[in-house]
GROMACS .gro file of C-alpha atoms in nm:
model
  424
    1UNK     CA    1  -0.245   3.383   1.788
    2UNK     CA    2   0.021   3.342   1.558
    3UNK     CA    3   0.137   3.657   1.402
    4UNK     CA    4   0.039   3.715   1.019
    5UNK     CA    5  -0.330   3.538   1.096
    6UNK     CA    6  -0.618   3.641   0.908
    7UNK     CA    7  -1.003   3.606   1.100
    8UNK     CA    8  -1.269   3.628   0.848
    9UNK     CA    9  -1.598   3.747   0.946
   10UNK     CA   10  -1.852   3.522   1.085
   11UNK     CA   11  -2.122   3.320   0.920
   12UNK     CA   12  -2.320   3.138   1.145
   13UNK     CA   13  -2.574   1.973   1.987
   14UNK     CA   14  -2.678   1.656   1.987
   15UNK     CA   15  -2.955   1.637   2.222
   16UNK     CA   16  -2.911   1.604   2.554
   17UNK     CA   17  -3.079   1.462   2.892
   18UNK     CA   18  -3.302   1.720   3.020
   19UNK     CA   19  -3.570   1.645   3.297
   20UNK     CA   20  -3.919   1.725   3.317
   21UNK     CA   21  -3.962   2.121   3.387
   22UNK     CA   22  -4.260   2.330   3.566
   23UNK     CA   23  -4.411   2.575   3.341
   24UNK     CA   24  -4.187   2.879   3.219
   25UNK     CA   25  -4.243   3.204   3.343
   26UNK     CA   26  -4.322   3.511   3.170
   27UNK     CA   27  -4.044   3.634   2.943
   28UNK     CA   28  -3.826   3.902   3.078
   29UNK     CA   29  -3.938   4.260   2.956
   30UNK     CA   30  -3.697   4.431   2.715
   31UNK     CA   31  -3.513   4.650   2.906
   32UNK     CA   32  -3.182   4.917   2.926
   33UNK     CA   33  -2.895   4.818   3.134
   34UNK     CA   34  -2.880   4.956   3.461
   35UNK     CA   35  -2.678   5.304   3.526
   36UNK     CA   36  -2.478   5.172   3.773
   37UNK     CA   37  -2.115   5.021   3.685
   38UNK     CA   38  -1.942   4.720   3.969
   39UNK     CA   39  -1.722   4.915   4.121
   40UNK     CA   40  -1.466   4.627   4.240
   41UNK     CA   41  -1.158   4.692   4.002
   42UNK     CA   42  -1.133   4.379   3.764
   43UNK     CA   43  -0.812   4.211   3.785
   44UNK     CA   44  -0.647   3.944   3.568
   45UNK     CA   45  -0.845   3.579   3.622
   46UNK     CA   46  -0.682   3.347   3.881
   47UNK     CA   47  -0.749   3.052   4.063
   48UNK     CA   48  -0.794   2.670   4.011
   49UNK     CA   49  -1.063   2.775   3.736
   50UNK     CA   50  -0.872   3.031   3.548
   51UNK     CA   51  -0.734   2.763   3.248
   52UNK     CA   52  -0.427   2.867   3.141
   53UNK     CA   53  -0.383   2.962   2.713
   54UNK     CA   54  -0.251   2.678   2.502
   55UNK     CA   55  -0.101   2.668   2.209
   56UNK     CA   56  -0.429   2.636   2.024
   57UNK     CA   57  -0.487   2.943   1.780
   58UNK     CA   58  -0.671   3.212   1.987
   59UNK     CA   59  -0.717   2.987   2.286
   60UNK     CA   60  -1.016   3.066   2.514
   61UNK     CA   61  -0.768   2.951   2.814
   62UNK     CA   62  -0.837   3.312   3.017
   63UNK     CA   63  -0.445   3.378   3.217
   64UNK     CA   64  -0.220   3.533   3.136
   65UNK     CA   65  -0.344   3.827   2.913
   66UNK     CA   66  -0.184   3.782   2.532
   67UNK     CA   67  -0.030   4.089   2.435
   68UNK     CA   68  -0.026   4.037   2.101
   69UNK     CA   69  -0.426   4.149   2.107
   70UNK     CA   70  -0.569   4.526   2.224
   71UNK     CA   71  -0.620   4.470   2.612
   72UNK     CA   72  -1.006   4.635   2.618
   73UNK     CA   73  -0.973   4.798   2.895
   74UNK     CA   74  -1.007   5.169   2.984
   75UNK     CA   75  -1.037   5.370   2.682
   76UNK     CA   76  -0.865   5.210   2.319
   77UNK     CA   77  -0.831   5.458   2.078
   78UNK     CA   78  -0.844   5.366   1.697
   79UNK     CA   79  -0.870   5.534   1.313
   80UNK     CA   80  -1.118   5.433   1.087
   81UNK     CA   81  -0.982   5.492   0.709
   82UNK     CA   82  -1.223   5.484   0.407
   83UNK     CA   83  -1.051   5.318   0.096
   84UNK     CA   84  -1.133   5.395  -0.261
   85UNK     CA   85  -0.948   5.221  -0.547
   86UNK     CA   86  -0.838   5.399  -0.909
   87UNK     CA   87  -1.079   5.215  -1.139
   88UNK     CA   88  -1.404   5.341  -0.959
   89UNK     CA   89  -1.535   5.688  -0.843
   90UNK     CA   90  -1.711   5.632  -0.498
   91UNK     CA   91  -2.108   5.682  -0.496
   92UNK     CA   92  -2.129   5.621  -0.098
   93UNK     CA   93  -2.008   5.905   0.128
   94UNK     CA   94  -1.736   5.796   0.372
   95UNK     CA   95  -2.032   6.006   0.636
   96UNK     CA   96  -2.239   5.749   0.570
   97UNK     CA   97  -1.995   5.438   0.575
   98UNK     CA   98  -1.915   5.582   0.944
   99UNK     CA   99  -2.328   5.586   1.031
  100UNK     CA  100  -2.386   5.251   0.988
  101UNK     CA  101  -2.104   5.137   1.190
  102UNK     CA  102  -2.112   5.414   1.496
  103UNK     CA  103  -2.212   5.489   1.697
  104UNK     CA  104  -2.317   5.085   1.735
  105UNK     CA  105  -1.981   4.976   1.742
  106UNK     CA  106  -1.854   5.177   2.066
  107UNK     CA  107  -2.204   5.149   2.227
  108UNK     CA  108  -2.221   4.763   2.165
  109UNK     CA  109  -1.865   4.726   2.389
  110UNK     CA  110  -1.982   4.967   2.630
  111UNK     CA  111  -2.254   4.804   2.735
  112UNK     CA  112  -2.102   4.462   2.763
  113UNK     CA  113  -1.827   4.556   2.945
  114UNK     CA  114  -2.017   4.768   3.201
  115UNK     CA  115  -1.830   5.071   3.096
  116UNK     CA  116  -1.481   4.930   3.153
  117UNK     CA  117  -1.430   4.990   2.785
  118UNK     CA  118  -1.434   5.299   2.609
  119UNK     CA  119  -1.377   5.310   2.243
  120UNK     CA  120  -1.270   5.606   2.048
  121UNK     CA  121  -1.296   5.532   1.690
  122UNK     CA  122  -1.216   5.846   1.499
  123UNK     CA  123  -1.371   5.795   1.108
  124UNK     CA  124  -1.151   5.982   0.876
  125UNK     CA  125  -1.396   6.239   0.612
  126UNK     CA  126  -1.293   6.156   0.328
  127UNK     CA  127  -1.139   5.866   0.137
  128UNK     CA  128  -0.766   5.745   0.062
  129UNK     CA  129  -0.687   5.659  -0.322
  130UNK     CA  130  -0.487   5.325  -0.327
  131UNK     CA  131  -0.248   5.290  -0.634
  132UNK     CA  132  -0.463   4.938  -0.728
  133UNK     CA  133  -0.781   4.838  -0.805
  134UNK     CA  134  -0.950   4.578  -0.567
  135UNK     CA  135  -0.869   4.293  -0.788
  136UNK     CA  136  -0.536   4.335  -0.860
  137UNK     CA  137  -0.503   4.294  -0.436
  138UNK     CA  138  -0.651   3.987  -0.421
  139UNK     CA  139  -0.832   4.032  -0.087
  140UNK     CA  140  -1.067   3.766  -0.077
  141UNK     CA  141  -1.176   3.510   0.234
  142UNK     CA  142  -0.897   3.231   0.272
  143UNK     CA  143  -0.654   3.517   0.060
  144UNK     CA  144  -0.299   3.457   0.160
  145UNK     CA  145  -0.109   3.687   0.419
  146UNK     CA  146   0.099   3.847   0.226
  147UNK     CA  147  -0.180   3.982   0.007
  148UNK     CA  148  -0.341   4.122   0.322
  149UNK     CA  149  -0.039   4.288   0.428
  150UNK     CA  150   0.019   4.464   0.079
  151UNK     CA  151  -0.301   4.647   0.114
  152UNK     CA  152  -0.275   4.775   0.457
  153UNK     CA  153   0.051   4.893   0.355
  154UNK     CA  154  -0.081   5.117   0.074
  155UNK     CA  155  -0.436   5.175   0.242
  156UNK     CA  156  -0.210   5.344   0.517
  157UNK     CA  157   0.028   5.532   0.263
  158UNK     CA  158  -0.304   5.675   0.080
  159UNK     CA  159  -0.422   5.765   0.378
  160UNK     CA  160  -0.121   5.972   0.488
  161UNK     CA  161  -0.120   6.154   0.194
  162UNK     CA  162  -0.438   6.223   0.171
  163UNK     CA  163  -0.434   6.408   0.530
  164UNK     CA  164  -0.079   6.474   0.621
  165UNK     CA  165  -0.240   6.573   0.999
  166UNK     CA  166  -0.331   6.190   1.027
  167UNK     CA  167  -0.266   6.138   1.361
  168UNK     CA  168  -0.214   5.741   1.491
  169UNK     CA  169  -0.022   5.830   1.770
  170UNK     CA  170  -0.141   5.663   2.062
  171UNK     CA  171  -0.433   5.443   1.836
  172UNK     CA  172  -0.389   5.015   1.891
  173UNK     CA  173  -0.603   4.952   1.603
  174UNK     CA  174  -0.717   5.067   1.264
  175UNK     CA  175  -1.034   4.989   1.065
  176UNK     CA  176  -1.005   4.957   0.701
  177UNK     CA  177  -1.304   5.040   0.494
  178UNK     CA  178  -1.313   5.001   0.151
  179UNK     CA  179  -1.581   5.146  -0.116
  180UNK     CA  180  -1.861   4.905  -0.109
  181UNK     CA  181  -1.910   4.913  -0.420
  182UNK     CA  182  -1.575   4.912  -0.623
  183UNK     CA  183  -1.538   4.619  -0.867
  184UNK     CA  184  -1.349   4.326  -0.691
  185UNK     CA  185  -1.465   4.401  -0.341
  186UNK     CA  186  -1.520   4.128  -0.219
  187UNK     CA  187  -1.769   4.093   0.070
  188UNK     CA  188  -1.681   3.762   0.213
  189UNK     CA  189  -1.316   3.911   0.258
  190UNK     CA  190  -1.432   4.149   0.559
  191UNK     CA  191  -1.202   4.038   0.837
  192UNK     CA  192  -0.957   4.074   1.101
  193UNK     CA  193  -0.583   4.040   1.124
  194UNK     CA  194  -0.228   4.064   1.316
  195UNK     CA  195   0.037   4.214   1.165
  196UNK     CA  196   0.423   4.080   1.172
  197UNK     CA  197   0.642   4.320   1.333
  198UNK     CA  198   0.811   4.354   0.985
  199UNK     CA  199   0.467   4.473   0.868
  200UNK     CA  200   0.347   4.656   1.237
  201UNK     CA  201   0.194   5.043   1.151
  202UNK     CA  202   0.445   5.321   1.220
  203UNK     CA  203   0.238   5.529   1.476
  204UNK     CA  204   0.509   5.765   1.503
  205UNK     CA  205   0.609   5.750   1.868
  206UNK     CA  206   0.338   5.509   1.984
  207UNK     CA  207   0.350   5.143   2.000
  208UNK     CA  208   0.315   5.021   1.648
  209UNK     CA  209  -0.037   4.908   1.531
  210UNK     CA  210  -0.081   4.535   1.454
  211UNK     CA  211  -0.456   4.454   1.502
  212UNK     CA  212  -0.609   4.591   1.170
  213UNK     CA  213  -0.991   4.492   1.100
  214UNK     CA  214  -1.041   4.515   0.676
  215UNK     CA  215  -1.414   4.611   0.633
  216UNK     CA  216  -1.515   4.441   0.258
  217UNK     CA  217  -1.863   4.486   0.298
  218UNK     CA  218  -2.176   4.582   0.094
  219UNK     CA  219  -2.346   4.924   0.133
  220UNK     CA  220  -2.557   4.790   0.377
  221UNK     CA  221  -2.377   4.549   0.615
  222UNK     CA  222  -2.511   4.305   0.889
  223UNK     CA  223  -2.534   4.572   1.169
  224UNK     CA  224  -2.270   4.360   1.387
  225UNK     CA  225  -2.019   4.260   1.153
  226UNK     CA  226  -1.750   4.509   1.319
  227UNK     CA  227  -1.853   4.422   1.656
  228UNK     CA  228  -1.781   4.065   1.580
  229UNK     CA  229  -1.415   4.188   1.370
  230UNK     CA  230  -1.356   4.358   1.673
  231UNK     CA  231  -1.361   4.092   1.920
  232UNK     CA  232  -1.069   3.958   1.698
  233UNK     CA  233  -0.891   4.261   1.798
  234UNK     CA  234  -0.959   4.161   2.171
  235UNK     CA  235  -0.783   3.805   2.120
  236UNK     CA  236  -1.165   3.641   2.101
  237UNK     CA  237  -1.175   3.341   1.840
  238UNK     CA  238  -1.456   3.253   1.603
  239UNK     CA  239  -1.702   3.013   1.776
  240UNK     CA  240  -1.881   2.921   1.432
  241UNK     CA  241  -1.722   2.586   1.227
  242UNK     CA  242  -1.540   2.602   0.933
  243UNK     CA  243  -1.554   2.395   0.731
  244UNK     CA  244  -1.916   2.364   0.839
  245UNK     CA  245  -2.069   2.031   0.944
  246UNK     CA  246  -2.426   1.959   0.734
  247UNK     CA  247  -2.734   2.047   0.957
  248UNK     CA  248  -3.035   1.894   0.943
  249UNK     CA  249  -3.187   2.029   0.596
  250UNK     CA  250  -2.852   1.877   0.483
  251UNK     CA  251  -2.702   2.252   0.424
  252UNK     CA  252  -2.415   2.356   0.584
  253UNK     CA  253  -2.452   2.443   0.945
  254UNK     CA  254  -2.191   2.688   1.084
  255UNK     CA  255  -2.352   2.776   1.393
  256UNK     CA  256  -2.473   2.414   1.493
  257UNK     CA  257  -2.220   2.433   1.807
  258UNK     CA  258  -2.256   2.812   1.987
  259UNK     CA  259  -2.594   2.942   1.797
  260UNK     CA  260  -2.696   3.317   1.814
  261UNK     CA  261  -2.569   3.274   2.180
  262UNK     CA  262  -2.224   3.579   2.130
  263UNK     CA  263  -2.118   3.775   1.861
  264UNK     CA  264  -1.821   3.567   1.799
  265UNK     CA  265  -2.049   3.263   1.676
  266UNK     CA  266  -2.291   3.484   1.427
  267UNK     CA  267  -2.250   3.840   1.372
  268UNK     CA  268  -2.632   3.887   1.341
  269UNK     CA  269  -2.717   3.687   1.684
  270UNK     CA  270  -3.061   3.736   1.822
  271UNK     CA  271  -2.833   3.752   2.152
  272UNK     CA  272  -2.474   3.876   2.037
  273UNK     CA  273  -2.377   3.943   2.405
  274UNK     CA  274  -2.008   3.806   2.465
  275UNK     CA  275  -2.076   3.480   2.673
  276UNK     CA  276  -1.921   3.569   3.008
  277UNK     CA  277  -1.649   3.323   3.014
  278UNK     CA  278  -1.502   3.599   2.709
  279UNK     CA  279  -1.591   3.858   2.967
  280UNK     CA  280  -1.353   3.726   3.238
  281UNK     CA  281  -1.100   3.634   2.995
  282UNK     CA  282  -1.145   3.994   2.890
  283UNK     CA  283  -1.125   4.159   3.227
  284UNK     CA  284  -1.442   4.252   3.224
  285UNK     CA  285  -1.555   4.075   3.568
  286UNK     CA  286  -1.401   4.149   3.941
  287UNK     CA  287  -1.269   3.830   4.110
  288UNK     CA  288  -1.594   3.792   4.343
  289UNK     CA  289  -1.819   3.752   3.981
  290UNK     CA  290  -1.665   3.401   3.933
  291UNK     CA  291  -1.784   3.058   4.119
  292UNK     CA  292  -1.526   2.846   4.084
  293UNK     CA  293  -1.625   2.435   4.154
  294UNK     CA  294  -1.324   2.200   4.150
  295UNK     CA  295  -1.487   1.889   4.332
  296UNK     CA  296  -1.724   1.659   4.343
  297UNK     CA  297  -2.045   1.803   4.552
  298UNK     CA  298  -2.329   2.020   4.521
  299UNK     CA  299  -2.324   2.403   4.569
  300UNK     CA  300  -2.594   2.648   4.514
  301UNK     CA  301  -2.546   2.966   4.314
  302UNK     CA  302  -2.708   3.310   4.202
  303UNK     CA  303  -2.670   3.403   3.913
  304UNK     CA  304  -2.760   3.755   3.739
  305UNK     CA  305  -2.803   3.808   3.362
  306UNK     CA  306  -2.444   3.854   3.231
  307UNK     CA  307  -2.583   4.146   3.058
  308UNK     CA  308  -2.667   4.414   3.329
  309UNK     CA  309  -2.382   4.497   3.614
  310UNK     CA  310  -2.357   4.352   3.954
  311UNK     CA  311  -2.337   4.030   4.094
  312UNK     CA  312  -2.232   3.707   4.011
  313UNK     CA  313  -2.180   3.643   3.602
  314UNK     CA  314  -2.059   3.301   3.578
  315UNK     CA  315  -2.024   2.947   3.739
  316UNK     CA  316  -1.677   2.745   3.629
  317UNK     CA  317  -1.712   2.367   3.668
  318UNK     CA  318  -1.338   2.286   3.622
  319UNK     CA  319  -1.256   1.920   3.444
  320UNK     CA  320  -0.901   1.935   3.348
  321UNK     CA  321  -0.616   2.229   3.254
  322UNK     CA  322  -0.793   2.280   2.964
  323UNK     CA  323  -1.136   2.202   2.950
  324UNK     CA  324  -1.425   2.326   3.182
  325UNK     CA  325  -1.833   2.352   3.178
  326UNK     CA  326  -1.948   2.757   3.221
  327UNK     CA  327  -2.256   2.853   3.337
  328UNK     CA  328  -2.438   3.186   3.323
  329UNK     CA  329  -2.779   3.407   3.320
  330UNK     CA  330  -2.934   3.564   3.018
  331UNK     CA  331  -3.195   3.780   3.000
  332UNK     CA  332  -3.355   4.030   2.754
  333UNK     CA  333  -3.107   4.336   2.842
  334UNK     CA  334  -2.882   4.553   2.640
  335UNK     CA  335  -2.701   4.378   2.368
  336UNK     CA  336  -2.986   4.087   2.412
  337UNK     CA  337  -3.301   4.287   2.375
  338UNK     CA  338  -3.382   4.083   2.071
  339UNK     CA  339  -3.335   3.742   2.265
  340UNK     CA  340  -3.593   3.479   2.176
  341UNK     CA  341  -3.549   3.243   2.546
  342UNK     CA  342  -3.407   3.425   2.841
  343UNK     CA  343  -3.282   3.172   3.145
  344UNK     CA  344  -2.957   3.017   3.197
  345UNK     CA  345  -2.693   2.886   2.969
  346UNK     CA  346  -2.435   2.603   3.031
  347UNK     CA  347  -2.159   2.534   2.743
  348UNK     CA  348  -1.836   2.348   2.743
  349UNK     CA  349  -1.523   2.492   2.691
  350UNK     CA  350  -1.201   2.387   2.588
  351UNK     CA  351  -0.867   2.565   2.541
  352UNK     CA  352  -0.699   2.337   2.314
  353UNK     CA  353  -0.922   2.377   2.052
  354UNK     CA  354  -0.832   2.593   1.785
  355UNK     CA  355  -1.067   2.895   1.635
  356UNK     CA  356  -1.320   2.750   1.382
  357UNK     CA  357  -1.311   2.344   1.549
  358UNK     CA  358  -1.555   2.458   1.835
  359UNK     CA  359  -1.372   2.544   2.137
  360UNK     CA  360  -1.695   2.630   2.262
  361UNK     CA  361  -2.013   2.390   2.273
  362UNK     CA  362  -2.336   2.555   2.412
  363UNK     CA  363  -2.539   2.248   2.550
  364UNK     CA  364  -2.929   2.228   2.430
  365UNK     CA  365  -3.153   2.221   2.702
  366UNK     CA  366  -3.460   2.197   2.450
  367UNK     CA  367  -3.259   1.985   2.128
  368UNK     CA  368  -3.634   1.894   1.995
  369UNK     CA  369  -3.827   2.200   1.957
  370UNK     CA  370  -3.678   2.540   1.753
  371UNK     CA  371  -3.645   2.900   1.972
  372UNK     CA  372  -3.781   3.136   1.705
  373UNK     CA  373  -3.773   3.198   1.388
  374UNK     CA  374  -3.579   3.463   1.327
  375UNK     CA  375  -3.318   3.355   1.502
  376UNK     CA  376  -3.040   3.216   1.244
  377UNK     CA  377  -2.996   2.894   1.403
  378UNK     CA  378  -3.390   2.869   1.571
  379UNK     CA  379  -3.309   2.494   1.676
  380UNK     CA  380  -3.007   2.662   1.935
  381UNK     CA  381  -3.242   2.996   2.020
  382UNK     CA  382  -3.365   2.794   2.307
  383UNK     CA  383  -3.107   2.643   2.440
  384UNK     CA  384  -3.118   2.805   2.798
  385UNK     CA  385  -3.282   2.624   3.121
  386UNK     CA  386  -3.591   2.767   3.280
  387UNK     CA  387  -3.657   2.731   3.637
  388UNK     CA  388  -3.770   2.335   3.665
  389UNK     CA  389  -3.511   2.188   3.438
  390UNK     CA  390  -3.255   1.999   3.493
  391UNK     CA  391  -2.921   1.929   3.251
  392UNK     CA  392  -2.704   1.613   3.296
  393UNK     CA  393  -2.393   1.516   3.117
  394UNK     CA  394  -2.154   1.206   3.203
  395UNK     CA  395  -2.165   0.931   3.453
  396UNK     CA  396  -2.035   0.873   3.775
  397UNK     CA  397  -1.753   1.076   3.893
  398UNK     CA  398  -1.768   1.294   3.586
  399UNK     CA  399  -2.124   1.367   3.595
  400UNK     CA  400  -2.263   1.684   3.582
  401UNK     CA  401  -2.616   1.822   3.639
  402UNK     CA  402  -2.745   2.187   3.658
  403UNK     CA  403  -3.037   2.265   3.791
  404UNK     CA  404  -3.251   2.602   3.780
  405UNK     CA  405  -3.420   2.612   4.066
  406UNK     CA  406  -3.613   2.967   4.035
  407UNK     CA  407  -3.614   3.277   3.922
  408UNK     CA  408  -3.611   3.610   4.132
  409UNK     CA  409  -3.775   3.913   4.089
  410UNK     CA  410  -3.483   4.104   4.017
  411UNK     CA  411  -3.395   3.862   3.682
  412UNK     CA  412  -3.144   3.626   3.897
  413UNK     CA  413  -3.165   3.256   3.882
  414UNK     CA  414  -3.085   3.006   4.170
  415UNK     CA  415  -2.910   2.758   3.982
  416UNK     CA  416  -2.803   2.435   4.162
  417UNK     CA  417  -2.430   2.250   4.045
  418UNK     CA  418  -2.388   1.883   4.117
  419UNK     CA  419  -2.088   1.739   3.985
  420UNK     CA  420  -2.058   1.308   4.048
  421UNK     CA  421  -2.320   1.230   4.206
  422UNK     CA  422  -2.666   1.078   4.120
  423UNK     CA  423  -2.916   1.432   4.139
  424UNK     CA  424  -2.869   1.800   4.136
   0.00000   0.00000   0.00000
């Protein structure tokens, strides 16, 4: 991404050809990620299916790594700073502010990177006076840069002064959170942006800091607003549409693309788990994790649920330099305990497609009946196949079909690819 670019936090297809399908199984128990971690070292994505970046802003292309983003890898160390403003005395403890965001932050990346990620976020105890009140900085959604940069600038000043011992040595990202209840908060500003040089934190010997995450929330935020703000940090791009197209009731309809189906798309998913194309963009998956299909053909695969470790994570159907067709377990695990329809998920991707146009279109397997209710897009919350369906797109040489053909005992899925030709 461009430097000086603001991500705000998240809000929120057609139908397609599905065949008939056998009876669905019983619904994965709820259940804790396995202990074990892959050992194979992950490496940087290559190959025919590893799409290159583009000049789209935040491009899902996965090669080569963008250093303008935190590489979450290993352990990332970063400050969390609690803001107060002159015109307002603070009623919620910054010990409190730090509760509702860890330990669920750090755990949430642990888990779905199979430990390859450690995050050390270090909440300050007490809160930094700015010389303005909230207003009078203007940090609202769709504010301008420069208004942005003017309060991390002082945030960071109060924040030295308040604890000369303030340490950011060695930290590649700070967290910003301001009193939730100040007047002129604004809580449709929380969001997440890269600093110019000119405007990169002074660590003090360190590289400077230029991923900041502003946290403009209420008192009691959506529980994965940060992890979503963080993924920014990590280079991922909003997968929910703005402006938003009108869904069915004739309301707005952010999610209408993605669904509850990563973090990136709605930051209170039923299933926030990072699809797994982030995850090998990420370097989250060892080379052997990735099928890669460049031809016409059909191959058979095995896939296990992207959110436990160990085996394969993701199919690549590649169509062009920039534009592919993923496909991937999901199961009730980890991140996804909450997940209304476990089975396997295929979505199109496309690298020249900027953050907020849908670079990322999760295809419905079931477009005429709704997941579950409390999922906040219930028509997408089922959009996974289930051993007896089949999933078609395009004709003749371009056609694609995926078929599940079962599902093991162990959670896997034999999943079937056919790409041009006339059955899966």
């Amino acid at each position: 991404m461009r430097p000086g670019g603001v991500h705000h936090s998240a809000h929120r297809a057609s139908a397609r050809r599905v065949s008939a399908r056998a009876a669905a199984p019983p619904a994965t128990a709820p259940g804790a990620q396995a202990a074990s971690v892959d050992t194979a070292a992950p490496t940087d994505p290559s190959g025919p299916c590893a799409l290159p970046l583009t000049g789209a802003r935040m491009s899902e292309g996965v090669t080569p790594w963008d250093d303008t983003y935190v590489r979450p890898l290993g352990t990332v160390r970063a400050a969390m700073v609690f803001v107060r403003f002159p015109d307002h005395r603070p009623t919620v403890t910054p010990a409190r502010l730090a509760r509702q965001y860890l330990p669920g932050l750090t755990r949430f990346y642990a888990d779905a990177s199979y430990g390859r990620l450690r995050l050390d976020v270090r909440p300050q105890v007490a809160y930094a006076e700015v010389p303005h009140s909230a207003a009078d900085y203007g940090v609202r959604r769709g504010a301008p840069y420069a208004a942005t940069a003017a309060f991390v600038h002082d945030a960071v000043a109060a924040a030295r002064s308040a604890d000369p011992g303030l340490d950011l040595d060695g930290d590649q990202a700070l967290y910003l959170v301001a009193d939730p209840d100040a007047p002129g908060v604004d809580h449709d500003a929380t969001a997440a942006t890269t600093l110019t040089d000119r405007d990169a934190i002074d660590t003090g010997g360190g590289t400077p800091i230029r991923q900041v995450a502003l946290v403009w929330e209420g008192d009691t935020p959506d529980p994965g607003v940060l992890d979503h703000e963080t993924g920014h940090l990590f280079g991922l791009p909003d997968l929910y549409l703005d402006p938003a197209p009108a869904g069915a009731s004739g309301d707005p309809d952010p999610t209408a693309l993605v669904g509850d189906w990563d973090v990136m798309a709605d930051q209170s998913a039923t299933a926030p788990e990072p699809l797994a194309w982030h995850k090998w963009k990420l370097g989250w998956l060892a080379p052997g994790q990735v099928d890669c299909v460049t031809g016409a053909g059909a191959s058979r695969h095995t896939l296990t649920p992207t959110e436990v470790p160990g085996g394969t994570k993701l199919v690549v159907v590649r169509r062009s330099a920039t534009e592919a067709y993923a496909v991937e377990a999901r199961g009730r695990y980890g991140n996804d305990r909450a997940m209304c329809s476990p089975g396997v998920l295929l979505y199109h991707v496309r690298t020249d497609v900027d953050a907020l146009r849908g670079p990322v279109d999760v295809r419905d397997a079931h477009p005429a009946t709704p997941g579950c209710a409390r999922s906040r897009e219930p028509a997408m919350a089922d959009a996974t196949l289930r051993p007896g369906d089949t999933y078609s797109t395009g004709d003749g040489a371009s056609r694609i079909a995926v078929t599940v053909n079962g599902r093991d005992t162990d959670g896997s899925y034999q999943v079937s690819v056919a790409v041009g030709q006339g059955g899966a």
